[in-house]
Short mmCIF file of C-alpha atoms in Angstrom, two decimals:
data_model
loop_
_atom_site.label_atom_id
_atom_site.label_comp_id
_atom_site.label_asym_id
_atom_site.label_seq_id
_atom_site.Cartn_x
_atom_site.Cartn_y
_atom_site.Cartn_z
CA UNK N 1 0.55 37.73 0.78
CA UNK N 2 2.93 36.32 -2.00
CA UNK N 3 2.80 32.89 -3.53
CA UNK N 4 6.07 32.18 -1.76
CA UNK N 5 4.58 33.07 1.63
CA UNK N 6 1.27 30.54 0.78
CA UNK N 7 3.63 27.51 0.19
CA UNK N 8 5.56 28.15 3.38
CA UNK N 9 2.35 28.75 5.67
CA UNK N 10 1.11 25.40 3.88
CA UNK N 11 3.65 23.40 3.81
CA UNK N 12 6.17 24.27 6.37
CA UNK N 13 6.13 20.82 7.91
CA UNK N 14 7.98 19.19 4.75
CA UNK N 15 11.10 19.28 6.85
CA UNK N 16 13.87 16.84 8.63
CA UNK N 17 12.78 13.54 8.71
CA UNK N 18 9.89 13.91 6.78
CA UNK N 19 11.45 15.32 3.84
CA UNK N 20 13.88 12.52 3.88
CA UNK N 21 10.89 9.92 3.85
CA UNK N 22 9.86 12.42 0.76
CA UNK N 23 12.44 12.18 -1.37
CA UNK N 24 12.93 8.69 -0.70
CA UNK N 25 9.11 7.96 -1.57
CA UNK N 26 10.03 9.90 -4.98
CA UNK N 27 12.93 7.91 -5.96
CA UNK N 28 11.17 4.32 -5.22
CA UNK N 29 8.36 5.26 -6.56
CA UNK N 30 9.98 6.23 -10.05
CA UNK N 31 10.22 2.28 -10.40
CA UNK N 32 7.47 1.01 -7.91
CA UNK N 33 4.95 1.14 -10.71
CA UNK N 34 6.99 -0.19 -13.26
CA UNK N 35 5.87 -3.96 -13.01
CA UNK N 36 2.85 -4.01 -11.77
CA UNK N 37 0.89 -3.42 -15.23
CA UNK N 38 2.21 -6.61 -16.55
CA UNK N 39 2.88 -8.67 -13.72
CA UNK N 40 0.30 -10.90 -13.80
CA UNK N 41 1.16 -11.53 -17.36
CA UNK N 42 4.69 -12.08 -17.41
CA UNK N 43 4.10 -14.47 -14.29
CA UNK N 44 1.37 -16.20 -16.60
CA UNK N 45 2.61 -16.26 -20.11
CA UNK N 46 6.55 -15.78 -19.26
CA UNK N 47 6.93 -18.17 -16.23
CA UNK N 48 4.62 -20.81 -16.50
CA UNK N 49 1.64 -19.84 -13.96
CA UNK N 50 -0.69 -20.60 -17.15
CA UNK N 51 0.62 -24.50 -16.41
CA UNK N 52 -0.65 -24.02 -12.50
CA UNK N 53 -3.77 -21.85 -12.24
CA UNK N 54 -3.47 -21.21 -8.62
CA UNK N 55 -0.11 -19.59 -9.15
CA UNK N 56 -0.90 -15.94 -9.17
CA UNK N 57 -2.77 -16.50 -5.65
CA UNK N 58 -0.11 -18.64 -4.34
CA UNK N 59 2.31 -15.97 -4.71
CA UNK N 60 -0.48 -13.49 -3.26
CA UNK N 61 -0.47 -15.56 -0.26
CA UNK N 62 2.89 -15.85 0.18
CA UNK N 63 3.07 -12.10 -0.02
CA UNK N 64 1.33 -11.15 2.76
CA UNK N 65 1.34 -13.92 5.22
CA UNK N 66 5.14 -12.94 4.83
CA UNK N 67 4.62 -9.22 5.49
CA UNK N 68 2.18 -10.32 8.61
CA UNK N 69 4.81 -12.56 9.86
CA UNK N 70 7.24 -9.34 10.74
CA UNK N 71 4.16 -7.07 11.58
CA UNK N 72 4.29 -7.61 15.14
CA UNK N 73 7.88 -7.43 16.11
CA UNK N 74 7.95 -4.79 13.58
CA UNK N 75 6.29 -2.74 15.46
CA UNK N 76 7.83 -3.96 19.28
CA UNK N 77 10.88 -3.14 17.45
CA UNK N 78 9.90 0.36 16.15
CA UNK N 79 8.22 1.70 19.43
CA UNK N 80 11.01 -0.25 21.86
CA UNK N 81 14.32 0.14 19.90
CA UNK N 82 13.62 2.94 17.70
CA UNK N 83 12.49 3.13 13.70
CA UNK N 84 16.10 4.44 11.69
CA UNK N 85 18.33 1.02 11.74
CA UNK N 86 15.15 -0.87 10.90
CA UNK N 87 14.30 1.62 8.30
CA UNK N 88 17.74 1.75 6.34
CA UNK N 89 18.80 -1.80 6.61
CA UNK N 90 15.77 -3.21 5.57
CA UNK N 91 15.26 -1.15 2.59
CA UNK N 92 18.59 -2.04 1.13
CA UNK N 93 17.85 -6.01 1.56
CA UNK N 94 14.33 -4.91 0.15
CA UNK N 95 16.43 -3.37 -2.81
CA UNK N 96 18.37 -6.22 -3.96
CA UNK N 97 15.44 -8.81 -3.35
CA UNK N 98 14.23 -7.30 -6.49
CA UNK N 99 17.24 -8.81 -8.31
CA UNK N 100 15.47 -12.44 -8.16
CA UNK N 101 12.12 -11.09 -10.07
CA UNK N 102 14.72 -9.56 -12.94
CA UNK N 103 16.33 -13.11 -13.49
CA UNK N 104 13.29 -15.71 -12.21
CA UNK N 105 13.20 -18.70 -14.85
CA UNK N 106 9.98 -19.62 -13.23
CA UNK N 107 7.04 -18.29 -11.34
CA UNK N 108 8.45 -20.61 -8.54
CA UNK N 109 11.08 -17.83 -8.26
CA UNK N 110 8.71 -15.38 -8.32
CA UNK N 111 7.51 -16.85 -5.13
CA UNK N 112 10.48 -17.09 -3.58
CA UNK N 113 11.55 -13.09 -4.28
CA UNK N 114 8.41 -12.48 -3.03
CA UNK N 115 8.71 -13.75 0.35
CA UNK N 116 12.06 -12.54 0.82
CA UNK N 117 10.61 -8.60 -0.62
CA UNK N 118 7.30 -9.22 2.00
CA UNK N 119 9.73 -9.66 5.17
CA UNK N 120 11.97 -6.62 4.32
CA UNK N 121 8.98 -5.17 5.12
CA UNK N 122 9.17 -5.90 9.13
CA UNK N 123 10.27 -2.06 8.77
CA UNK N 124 6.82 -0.50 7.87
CA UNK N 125 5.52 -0.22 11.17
CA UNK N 126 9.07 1.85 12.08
CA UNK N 127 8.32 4.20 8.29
CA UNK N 128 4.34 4.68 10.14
CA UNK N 129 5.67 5.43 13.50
CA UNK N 130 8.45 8.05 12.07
CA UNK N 131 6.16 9.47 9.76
CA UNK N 132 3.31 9.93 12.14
CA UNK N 133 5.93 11.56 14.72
CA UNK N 134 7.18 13.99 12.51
CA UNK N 135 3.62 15.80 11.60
CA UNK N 136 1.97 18.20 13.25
CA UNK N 137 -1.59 17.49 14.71
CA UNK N 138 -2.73 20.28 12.02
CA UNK N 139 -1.56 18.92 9.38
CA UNK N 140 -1.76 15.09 9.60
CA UNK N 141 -4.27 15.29 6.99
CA UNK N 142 -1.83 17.03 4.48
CA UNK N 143 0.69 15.15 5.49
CA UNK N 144 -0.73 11.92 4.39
CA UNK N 145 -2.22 13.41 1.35
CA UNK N 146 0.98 14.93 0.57
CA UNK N 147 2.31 10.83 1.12
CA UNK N 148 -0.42 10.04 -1.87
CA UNK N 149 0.27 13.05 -3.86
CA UNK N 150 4.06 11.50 -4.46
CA UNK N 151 2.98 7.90 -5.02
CA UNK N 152 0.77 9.35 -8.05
CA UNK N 153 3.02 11.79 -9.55
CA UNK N 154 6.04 9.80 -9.54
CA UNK N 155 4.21 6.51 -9.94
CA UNK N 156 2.38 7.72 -12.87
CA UNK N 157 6.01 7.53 -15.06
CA UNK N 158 6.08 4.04 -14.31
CA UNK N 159 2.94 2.69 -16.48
CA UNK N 160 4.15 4.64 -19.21
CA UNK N 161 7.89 2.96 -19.58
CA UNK N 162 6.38 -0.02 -18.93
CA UNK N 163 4.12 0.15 -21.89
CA UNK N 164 6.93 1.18 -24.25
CA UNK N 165 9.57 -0.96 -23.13
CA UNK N 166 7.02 -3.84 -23.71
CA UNK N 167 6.26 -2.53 -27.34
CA UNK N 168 10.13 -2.16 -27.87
CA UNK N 169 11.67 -5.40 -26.25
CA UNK N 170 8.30 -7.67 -26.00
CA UNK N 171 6.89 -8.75 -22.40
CA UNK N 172 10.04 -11.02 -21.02
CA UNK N 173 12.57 -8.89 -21.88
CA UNK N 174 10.82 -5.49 -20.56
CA UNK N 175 9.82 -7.33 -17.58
CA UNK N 176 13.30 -8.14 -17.05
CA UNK N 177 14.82 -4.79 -17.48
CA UNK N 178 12.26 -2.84 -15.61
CA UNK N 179 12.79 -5.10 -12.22
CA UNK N 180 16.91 -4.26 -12.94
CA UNK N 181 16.03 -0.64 -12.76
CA UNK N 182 14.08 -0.92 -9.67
CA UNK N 183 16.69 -2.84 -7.65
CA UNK N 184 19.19 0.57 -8.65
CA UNK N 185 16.50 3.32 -7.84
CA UNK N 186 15.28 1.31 -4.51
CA UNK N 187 19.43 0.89 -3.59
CA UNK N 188 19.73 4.79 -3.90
CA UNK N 189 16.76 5.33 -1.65
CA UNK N 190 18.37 2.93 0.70
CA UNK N 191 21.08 5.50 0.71
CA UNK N 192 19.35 8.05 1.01
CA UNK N 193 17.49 7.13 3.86
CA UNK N 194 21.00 6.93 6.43
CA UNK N 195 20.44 10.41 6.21
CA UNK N 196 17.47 9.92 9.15
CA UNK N 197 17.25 11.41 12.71
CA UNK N 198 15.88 8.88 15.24
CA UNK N 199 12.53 10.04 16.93
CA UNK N 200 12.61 7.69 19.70
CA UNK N 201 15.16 7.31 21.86
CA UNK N 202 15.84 4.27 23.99
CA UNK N 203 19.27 3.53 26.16
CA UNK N 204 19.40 -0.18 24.40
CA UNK N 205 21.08 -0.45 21.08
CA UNK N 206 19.03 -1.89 18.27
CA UNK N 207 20.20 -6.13 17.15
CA UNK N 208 17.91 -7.79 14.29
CA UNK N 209 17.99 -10.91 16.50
CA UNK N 210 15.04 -9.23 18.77
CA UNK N 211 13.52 -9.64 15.68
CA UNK N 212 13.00 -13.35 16.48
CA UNK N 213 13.71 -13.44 20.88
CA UNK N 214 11.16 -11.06 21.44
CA UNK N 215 8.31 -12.55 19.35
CA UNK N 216 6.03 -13.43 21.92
CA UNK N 217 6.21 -10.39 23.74
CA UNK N 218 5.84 -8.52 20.50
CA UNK N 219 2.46 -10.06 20.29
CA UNK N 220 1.28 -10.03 23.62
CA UNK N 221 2.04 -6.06 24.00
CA UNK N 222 0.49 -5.81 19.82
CA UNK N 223 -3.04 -7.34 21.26
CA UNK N 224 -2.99 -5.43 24.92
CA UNK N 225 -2.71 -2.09 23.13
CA UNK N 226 -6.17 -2.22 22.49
CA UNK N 227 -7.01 -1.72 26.24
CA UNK N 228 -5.19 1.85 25.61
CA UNK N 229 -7.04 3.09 22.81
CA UNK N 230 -10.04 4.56 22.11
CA UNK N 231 -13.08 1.99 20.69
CA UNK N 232 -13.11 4.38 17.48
CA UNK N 233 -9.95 3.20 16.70
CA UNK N 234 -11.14 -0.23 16.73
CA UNK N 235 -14.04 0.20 14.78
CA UNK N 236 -11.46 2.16 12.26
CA UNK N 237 -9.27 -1.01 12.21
CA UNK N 238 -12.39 -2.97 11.13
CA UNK N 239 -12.95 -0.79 8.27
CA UNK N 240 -9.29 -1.07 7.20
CA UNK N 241 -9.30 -4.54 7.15
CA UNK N 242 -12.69 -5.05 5.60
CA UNK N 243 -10.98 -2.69 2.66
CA UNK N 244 -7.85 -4.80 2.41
CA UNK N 245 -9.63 -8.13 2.16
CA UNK N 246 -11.84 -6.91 -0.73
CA UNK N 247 -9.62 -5.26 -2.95
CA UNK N 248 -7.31 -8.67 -2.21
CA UNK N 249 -10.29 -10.63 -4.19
CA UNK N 250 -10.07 -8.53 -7.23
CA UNK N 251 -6.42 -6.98 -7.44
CA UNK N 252 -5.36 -10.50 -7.92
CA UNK N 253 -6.92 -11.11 -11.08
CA UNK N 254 -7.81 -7.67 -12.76
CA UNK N 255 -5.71 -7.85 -15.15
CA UNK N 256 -6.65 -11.51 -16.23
CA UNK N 257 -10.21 -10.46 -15.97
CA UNK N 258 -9.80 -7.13 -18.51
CA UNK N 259 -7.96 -8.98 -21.35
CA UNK N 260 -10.48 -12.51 -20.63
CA UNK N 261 -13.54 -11.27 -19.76
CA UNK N 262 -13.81 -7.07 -20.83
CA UNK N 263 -11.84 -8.14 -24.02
CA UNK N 264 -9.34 -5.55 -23.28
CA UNK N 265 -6.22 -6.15 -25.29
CA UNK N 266 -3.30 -7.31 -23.19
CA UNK N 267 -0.74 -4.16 -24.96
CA UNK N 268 -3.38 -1.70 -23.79
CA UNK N 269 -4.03 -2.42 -20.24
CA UNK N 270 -1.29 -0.23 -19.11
CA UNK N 271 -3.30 2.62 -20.33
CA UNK N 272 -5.79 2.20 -17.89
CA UNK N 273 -3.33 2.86 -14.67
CA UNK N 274 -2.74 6.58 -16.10
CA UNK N 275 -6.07 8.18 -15.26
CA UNK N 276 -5.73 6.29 -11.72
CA UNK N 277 -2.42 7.82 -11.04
CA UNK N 278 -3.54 11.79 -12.71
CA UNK N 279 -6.34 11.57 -10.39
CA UNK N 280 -4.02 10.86 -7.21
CA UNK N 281 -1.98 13.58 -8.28
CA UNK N 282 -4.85 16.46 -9.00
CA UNK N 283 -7.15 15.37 -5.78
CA UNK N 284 -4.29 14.34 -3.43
CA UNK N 285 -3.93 17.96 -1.78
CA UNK N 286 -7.60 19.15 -2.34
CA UNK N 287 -8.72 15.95 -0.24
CA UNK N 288 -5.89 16.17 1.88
CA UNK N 289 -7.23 19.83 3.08
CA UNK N 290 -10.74 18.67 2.98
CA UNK N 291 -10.01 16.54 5.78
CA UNK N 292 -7.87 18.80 8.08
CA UNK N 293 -11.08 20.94 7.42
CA UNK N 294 -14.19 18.90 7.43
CA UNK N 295 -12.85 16.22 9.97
CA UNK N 296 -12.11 12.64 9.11
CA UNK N 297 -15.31 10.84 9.21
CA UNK N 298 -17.11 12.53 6.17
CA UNK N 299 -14.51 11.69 3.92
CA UNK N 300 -13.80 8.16 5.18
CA UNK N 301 -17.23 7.30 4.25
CA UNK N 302 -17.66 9.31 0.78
CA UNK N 303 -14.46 7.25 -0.44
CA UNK N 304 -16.15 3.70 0.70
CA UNK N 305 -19.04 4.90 -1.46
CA UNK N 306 -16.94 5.67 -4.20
CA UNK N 307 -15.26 2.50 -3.77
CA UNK N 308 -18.16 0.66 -4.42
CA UNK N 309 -19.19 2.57 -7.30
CA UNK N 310 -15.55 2.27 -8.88
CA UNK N 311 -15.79 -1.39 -8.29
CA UNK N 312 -19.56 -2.16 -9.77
CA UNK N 313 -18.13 0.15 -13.19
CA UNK N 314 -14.89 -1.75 -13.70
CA UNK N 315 -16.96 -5.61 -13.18
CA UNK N 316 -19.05 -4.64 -16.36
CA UNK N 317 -16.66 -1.94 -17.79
CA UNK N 318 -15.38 -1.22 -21.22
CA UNK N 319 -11.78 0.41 -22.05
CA UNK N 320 -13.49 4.04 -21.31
CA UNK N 321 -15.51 2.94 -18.26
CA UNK N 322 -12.40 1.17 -16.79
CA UNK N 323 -10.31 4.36 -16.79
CA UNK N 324 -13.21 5.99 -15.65
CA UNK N 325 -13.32 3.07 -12.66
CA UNK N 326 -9.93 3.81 -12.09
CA UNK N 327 -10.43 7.44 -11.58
CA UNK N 328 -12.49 6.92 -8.70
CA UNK N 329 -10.90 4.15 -7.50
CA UNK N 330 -7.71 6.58 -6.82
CA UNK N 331 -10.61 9.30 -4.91
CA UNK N 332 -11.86 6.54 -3.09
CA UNK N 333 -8.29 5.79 -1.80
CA UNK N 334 -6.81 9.27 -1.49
CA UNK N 335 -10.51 9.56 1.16
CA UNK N 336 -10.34 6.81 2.51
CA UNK N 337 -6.38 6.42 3.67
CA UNK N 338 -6.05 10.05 4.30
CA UNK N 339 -8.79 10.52 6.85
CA UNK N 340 -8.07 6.68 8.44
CA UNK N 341 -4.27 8.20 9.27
CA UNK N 342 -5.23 11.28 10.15
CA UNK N 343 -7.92 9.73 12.72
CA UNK N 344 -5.64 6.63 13.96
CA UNK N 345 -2.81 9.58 14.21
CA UNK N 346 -5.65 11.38 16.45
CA UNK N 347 -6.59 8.42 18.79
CA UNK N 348 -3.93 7.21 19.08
CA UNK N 349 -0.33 8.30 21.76
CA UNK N 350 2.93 8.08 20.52
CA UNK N 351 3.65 5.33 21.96
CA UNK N 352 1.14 3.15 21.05
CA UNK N 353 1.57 4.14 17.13
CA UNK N 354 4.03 1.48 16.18
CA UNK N 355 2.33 -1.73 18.07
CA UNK N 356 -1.40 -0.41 16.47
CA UNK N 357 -0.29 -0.16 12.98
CA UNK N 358 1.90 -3.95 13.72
CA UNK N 359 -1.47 -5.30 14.99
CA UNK N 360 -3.38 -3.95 11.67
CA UNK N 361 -1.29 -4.83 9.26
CA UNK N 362 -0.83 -8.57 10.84
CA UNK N 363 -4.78 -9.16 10.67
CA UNK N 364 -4.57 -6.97 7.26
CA UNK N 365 -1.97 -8.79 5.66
CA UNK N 366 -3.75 -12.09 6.73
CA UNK N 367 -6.73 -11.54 4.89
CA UNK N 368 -5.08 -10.11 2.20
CA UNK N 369 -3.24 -13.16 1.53
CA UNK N 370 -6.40 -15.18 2.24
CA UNK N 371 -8.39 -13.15 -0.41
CA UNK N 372 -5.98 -13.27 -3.16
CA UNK N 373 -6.20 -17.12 -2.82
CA UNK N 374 -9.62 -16.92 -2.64
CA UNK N 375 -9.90 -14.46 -5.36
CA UNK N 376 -7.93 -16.78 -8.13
CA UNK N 377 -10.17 -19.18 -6.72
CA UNK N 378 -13.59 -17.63 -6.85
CA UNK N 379 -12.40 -16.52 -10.99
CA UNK N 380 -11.08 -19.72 -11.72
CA UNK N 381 -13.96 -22.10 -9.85
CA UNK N 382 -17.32 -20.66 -10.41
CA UNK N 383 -17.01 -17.55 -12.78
CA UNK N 384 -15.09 -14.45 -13.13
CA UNK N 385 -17.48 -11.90 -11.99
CA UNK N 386 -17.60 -13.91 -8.74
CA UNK N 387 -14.84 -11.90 -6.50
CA UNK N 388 -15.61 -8.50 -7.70
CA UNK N 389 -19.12 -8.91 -6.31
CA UNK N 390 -17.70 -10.08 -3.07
CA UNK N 391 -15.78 -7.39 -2.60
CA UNK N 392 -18.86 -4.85 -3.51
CA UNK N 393 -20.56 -6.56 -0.73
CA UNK N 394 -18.00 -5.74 1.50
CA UNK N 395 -18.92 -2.13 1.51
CA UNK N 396 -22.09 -2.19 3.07
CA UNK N 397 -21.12 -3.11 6.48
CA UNK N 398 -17.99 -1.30 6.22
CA UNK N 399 -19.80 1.79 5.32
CA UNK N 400 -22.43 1.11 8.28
CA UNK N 401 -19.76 0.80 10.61
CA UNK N 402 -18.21 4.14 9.64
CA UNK N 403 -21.49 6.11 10.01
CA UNK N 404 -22.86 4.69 13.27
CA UNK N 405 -19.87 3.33 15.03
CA UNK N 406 -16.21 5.85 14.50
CA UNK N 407 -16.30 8.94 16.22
CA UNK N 408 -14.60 11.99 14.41
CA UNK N 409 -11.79 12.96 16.54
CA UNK N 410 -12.63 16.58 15.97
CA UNK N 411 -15.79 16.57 17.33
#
């Protein structure tokens, strides 16, 4: 058997829909990673969040109560009306959002993109639902490994520019420039994207006003679907959200803490995203077979391990041992989101898909927003160690509730 004849056995899903979602995913993500290096700087030292030192978690907060806002009749609107006109339109607003980070004269405009940015996002559950009807049961695994293989290969770019635009220009003006190319390589996805099929099909045309009218029902049918679903996928949402809430208390402030605390120079902190993003890339398929192999329970607790150990090495790294944190922090997340998918892909039907992911990423965003104000708080209050061993102590229980209480689908 030829090499040719391996890749199509493998990989003969990549196809329709999914392919679309593909090359879109490669486009934004050419310019999703851009800003993120230096964000937390240029909203400090460039916008005036040094003035306000509750400014980075404000905007934290904003972000995701924002993004839980839409969850629910995100996803009454994905599984009721269909996922394409949610998809497209909302990904072009999303696109030119980014226009307000490129010419904010303070962080208070930082705030405001943000919001805006977060509630373009009332199409995620619709992306989800789409994705997770266009894979096979077989390869759900892959498929979502295959999602996190793209994110680090094409992400990976991003830190890169970043750092030599800032060298060339200085942090404003790179700042600037990098959130101009975004808005054009997120507007071309948008285009991109009207090239989707719709997977569900419903005899009631889709109107963005059901985005407010049918609020209520949106969360009443959101909480009932747990009545439908298996307990494992429950316990799984637990997990998630447990996850989500502790990387909320340190992603806030990692940054701040390298250059403050670690004594990591401020020009070299980009550096440390590369190993993170070559790790996604070489692991993403190996780990992505491991778990159509070995089931999804093995590998959704070896990444929460390796979660925890990424986070204890990064609280007292140095500039090696934070790359090296990184590393595993990337492993931890390729296990750990790849076997959740696949298993929430296993327990749960079709129809169920969109209001389960609306319901978990409304709690999820919640306490995301909740721990990046608590984070800046924690670092800012008492000392800056404070939220990273918070988060550490999140593992245990999570991990606990993985081994005694999710059942592998597979078995």
């Amino acid at each position: 058997m030829g090499l040719r004849d391996i890749l199509k056995r493998e990989f003969y899903f990549i196809t329709g829909n999914y392919q679309i979602l593909v090359v879109s995913w490669i486009i934004m993500d050419l310019a999703m990673e851009m800003p993120v290096p230096n964000f937390q700087f240029y909203v400090q030292d460039v916008l005036g969040g040094k003035d306000f030192p509750m400014a980075l978690g404000i905007i934290g907060l904003a972000n995701w109560i924002a993004m839980a806002i839409v969850a629910f009749p995100g996803g009454y609107l994905a599984d009721k009306y269909g996922r394409r006109k949610l998809i497209t339109v909302m990904t072009m607003v999303m696109a030119l959002s980014n226009l307000i980070f490129a010419f904010a004269p303070s962080w208070h405009f930082i705030l405001i993109g943000t919001i805006i940015h977060s509630l373009c996002l009332v199409y995620q559950p619709a992306l989800f639902a789409m994705v997770q009807d266009s894979l096979p049961p077989e390869r759900r695994g892959m498929g979502s490994s295959i999602i996190q293989l793209i994110h680090g290969t094409f992400n990976t770019p991003g830190p890169i520019i970043a750092g030599a635009l800032m060298l060339a220009f200085g942090l404003e003006m790179s700042m600037r420039i990098i959130y101009v190319i975004v808005t054009i390589l997120y507007a071309i996805a948008a285009v991109w994207r009207l090239k989707l099929k719709e997977t569900l099909k419903s005899g009631e045309p889709m109107r963005f006003r059901y985005v407010f009218s049918s609020y209520s029902t949106a969360v009443k049918e959101c909480v009932n679907v747990w009545r439908n679903v298996p307990r494992s996928a429950l316990w799984l949402f637990v997990v998630q959200t447990l996850i989500m809430f502790g990387s909320s208390l340190t992603n806030v402030m990692n940054a701040i803490y390298a250059t403050e605390t670690l004594g990591i120079p401020e020009e070299q902190w980009w550096l440390t995203f590369i190993p993170l993003l070559l790790t996604m890339v070489a692991a993403s398929i190996p780990i992505g077979k491991m778990v159509d192999t070995v089931g999804r329970k093995v590998p959704l607790i070896l990444g929460l391990s390796i979660f925890g150990a990424a986070t204890l090495i990064f609280v007292h790294g140095t500039f090696l041992t934070l790359m090296l944190s990184m590393s595993l922090f990337a492993i931890g997340q390729l296990l750990v989101m790849s076997s959740a998918m696949a298993l929430s892909t296993d327990l749960v039907n079709p129809e169920n898909r969109g209001k389960v992911v609306a319901f978990r990423n409304f709690v999820g965003y919640i306490f995301n927003g909740v721990g990046m104000l608590l984070g800046n708080y924690l670092y800012v209050a008492f000392f800056p160690q404070l939220p990273f061993y918070v988060a550490l102590g999140l593992m245990g229980p999570a991990i606990l509730i993985a081994l005694f209480l999710i059942h592998d689908s597979k078995n």
